[in-house]
Short mmCIF file of C-alpha atoms in Angstrom, two decimals:
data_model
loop_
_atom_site.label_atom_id
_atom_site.label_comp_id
_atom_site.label_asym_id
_atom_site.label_seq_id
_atom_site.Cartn_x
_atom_site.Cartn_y
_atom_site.Cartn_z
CA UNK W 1 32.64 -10.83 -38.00
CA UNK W 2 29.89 -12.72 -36.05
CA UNK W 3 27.33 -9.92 -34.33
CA UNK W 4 25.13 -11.35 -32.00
CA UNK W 5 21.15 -10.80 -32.17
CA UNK W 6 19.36 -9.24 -29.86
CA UNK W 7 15.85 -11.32 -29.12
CA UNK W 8 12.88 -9.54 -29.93
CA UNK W 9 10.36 -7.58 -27.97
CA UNK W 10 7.88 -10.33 -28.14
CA UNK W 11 10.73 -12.83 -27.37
CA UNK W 12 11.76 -11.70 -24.14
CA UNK W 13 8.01 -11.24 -22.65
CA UNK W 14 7.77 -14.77 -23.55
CA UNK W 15 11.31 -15.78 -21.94
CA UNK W 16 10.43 -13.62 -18.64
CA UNK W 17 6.82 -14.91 -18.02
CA UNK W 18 8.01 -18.72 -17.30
CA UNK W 19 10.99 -17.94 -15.27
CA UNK W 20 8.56 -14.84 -13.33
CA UNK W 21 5.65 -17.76 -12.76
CA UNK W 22 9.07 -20.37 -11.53
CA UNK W 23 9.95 -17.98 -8.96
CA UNK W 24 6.80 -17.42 -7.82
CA UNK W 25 6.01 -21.02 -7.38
CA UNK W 26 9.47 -21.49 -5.63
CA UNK W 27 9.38 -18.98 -2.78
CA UNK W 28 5.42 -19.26 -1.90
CA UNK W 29 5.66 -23.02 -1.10
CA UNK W 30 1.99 -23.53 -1.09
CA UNK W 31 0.79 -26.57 1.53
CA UNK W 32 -2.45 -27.93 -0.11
CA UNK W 33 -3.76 -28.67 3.04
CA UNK W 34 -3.40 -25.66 4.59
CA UNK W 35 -4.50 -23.98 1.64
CA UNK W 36 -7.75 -26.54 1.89
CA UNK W 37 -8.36 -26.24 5.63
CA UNK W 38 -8.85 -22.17 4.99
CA UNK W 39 -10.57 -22.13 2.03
CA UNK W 40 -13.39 -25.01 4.02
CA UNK W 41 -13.72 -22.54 6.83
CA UNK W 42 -12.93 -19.09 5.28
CA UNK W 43 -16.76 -18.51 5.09
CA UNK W 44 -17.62 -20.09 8.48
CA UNK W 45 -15.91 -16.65 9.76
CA UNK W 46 -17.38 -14.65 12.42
CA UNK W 47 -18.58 -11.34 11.63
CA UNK W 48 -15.49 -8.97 12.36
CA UNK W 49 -16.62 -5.57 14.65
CA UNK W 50 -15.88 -2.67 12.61
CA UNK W 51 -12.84 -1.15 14.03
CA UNK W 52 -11.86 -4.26 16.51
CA UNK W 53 -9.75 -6.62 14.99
CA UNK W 54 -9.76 -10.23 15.44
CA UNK W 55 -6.56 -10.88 17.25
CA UNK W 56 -4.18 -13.63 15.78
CA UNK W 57 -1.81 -15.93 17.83
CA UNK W 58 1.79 -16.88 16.72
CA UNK W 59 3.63 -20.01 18.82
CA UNK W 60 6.72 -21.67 17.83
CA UNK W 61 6.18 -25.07 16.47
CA UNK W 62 8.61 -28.27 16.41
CA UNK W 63 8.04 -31.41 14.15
CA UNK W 64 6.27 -34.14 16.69
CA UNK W 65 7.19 -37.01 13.98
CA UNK W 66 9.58 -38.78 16.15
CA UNK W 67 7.27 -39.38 18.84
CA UNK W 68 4.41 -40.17 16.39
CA UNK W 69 7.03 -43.09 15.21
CA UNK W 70 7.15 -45.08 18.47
CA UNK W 71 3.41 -44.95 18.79
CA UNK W 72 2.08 -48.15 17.16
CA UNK W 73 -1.49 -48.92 15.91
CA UNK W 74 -2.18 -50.99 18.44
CA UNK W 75 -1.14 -48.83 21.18
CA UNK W 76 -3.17 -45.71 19.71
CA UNK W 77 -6.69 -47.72 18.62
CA UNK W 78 -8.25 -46.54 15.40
CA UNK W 79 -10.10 -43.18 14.47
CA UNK W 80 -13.03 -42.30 11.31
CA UNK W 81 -10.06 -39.66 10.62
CA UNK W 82 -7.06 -42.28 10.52
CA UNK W 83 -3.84 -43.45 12.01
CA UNK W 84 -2.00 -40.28 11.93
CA UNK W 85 -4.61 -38.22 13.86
CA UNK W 86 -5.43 -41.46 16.23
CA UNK W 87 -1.71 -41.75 16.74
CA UNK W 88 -1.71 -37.71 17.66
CA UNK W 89 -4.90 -37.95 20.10
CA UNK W 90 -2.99 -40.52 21.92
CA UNK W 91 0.11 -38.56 22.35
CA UNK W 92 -2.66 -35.58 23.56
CA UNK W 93 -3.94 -37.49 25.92
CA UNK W 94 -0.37 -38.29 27.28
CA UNK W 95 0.65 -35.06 27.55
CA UNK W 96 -2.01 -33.40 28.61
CA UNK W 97 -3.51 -36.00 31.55
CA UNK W 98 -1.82 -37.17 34.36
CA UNK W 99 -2.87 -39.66 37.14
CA UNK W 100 -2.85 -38.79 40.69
CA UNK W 101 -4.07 -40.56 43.69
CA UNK W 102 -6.82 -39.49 45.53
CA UNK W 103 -5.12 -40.74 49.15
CA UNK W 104 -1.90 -42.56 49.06
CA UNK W 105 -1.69 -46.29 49.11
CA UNK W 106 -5.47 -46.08 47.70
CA UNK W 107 -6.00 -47.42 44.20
CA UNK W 108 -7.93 -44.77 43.28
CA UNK W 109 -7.24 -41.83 41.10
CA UNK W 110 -7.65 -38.85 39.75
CA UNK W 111 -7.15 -37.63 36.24
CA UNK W 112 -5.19 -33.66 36.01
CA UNK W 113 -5.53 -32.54 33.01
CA UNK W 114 -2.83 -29.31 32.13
CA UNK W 115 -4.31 -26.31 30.23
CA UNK W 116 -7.99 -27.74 30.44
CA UNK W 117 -9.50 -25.30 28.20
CA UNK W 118 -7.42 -26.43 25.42
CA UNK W 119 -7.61 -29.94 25.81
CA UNK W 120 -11.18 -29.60 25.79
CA UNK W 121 -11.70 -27.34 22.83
CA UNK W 122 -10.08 -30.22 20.99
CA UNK W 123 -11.98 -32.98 22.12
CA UNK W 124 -15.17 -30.94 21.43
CA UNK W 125 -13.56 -30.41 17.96
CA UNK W 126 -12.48 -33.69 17.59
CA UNK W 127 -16.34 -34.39 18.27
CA UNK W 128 -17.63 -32.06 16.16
CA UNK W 129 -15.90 -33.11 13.06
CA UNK W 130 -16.82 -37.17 13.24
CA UNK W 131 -20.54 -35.94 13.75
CA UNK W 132 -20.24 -33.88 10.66
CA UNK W 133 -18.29 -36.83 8.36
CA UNK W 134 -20.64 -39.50 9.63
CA UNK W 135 -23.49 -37.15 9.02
CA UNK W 136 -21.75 -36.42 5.85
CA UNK W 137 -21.83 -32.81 6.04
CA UNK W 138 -17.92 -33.05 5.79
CA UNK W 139 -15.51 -35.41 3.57
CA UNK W 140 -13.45 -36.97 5.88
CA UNK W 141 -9.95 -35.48 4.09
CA UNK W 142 -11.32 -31.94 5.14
CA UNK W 143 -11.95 -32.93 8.62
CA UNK W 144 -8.49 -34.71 8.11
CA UNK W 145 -6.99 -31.54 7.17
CA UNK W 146 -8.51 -29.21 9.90
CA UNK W 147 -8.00 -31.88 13.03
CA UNK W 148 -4.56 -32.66 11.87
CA UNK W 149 -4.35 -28.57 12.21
CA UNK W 150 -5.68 -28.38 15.76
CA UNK W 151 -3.64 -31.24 17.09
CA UNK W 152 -0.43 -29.80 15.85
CA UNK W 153 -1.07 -26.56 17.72
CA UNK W 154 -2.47 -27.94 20.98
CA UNK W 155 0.60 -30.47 20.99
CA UNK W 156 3.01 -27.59 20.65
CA UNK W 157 1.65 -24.94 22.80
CA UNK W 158 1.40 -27.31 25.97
CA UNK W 159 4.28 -25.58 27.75
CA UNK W 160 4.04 -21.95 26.25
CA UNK W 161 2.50 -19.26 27.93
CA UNK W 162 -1.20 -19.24 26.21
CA UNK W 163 -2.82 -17.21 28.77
CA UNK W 164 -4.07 -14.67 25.86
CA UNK W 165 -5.04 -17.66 23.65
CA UNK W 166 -6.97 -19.60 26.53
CA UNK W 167 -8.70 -16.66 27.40
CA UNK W 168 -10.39 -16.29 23.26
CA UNK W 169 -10.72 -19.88 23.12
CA UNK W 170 -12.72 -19.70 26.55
CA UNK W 171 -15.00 -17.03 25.16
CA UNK W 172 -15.96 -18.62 21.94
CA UNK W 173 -19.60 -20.78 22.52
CA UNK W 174 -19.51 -22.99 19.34
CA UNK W 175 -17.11 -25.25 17.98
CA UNK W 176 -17.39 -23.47 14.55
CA UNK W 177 -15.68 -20.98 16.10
CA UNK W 178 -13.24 -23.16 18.19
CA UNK W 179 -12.65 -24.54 14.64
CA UNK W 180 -11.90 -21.06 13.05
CA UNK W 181 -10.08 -19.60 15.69
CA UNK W 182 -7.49 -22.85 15.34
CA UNK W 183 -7.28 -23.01 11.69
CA UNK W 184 -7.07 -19.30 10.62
CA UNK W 185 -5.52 -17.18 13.62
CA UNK W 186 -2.96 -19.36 14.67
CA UNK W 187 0.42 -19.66 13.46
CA UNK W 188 2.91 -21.97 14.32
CA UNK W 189 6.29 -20.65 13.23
CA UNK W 190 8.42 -23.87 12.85
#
């Protein structure tokens, strides 16, 4: 008659630690960059009022990969940060501007630009960053990380109602805090 042995005390803790860490490290899915981008500007924060909490934005996000595809080097120019964010600045500026003319059948025009306060809190961040990675104050993978951040949100709010959003980005006076606001209290939900 076979009888079967039971493991040991000391067994199982050692059986139910590895497959406890797996599971963990299966349903957080940690993104390194993400993870990065907060942990560079977790202690630029701005002092929180007691009481008043900071509010946080949540927009639904879609994958902007197949547009980023037909947009070749040449088209898009180069950037300090790379092809991918060069290629995504172009596709900003395509979405966001529009010609119009100033008097028909003049050659002359005039550039619209949609949602202006965003647009321009990511060129001043876009500005902000190459001054701090040629001043090297910043790696150039951080400021990789954090622009690649702001472009995906400004790309995928440009037809959602961001009234709220506009209004806190309009408020803030330094692009630390443009930076911050982008990074750590937005969500996109994809």
């Amino acid at each position: 008659m076979n009888t079967m042995k039971l493991p040991q005390k000391g067994n199982i803790r050692s059986i139910i630690f590895p497959i406890f860490l797996l599971c963990t490290l299966i349903s957080n899915k940690p993104y390194a960059q993400d993870t990065f981008a907060f942990a560079s500007t977790s202690n630029n924060t701005p002092t929180e009022i007691p009481g008043k909490a900071l509010p946080k934005f949540e927009f639904q996000g879609f994958p902007r990969e197949y547009e980023l595809d037909q947009i070749t080097t040449d088209i898009a120019g180069e950037h300090i940060l790379g092809e991918s964010i060069a290629k995504k600045l172009y596709l900003l500026d395509g979405k966001y501007t529009s010609q119009e003319a100033v008097v028909p059948g003049n050659p002359l025009t005039k550039t619209l630009i949609s949602k202006p306060v965003i647009y321009d809190a990511v060129k001043r961040i876009e500005k902000h960053l190459k001054r701090k990675v040629k001043k090297g104050e910043m790696t150039v993978d951080s400021a990789f990380t954090i622009m690649n951040k702001v472009l995906d949100i400004a790309l995928n709010i440009r037809v959602t109602d961001t009234e709220k959003f506009e209004s806190e980005l309009s408020s803030l006076n330094d692009n630390e805090s443009r930076v911050d606001l982008f990074i750590n209290r937005v969500q996109l939900n994809y």
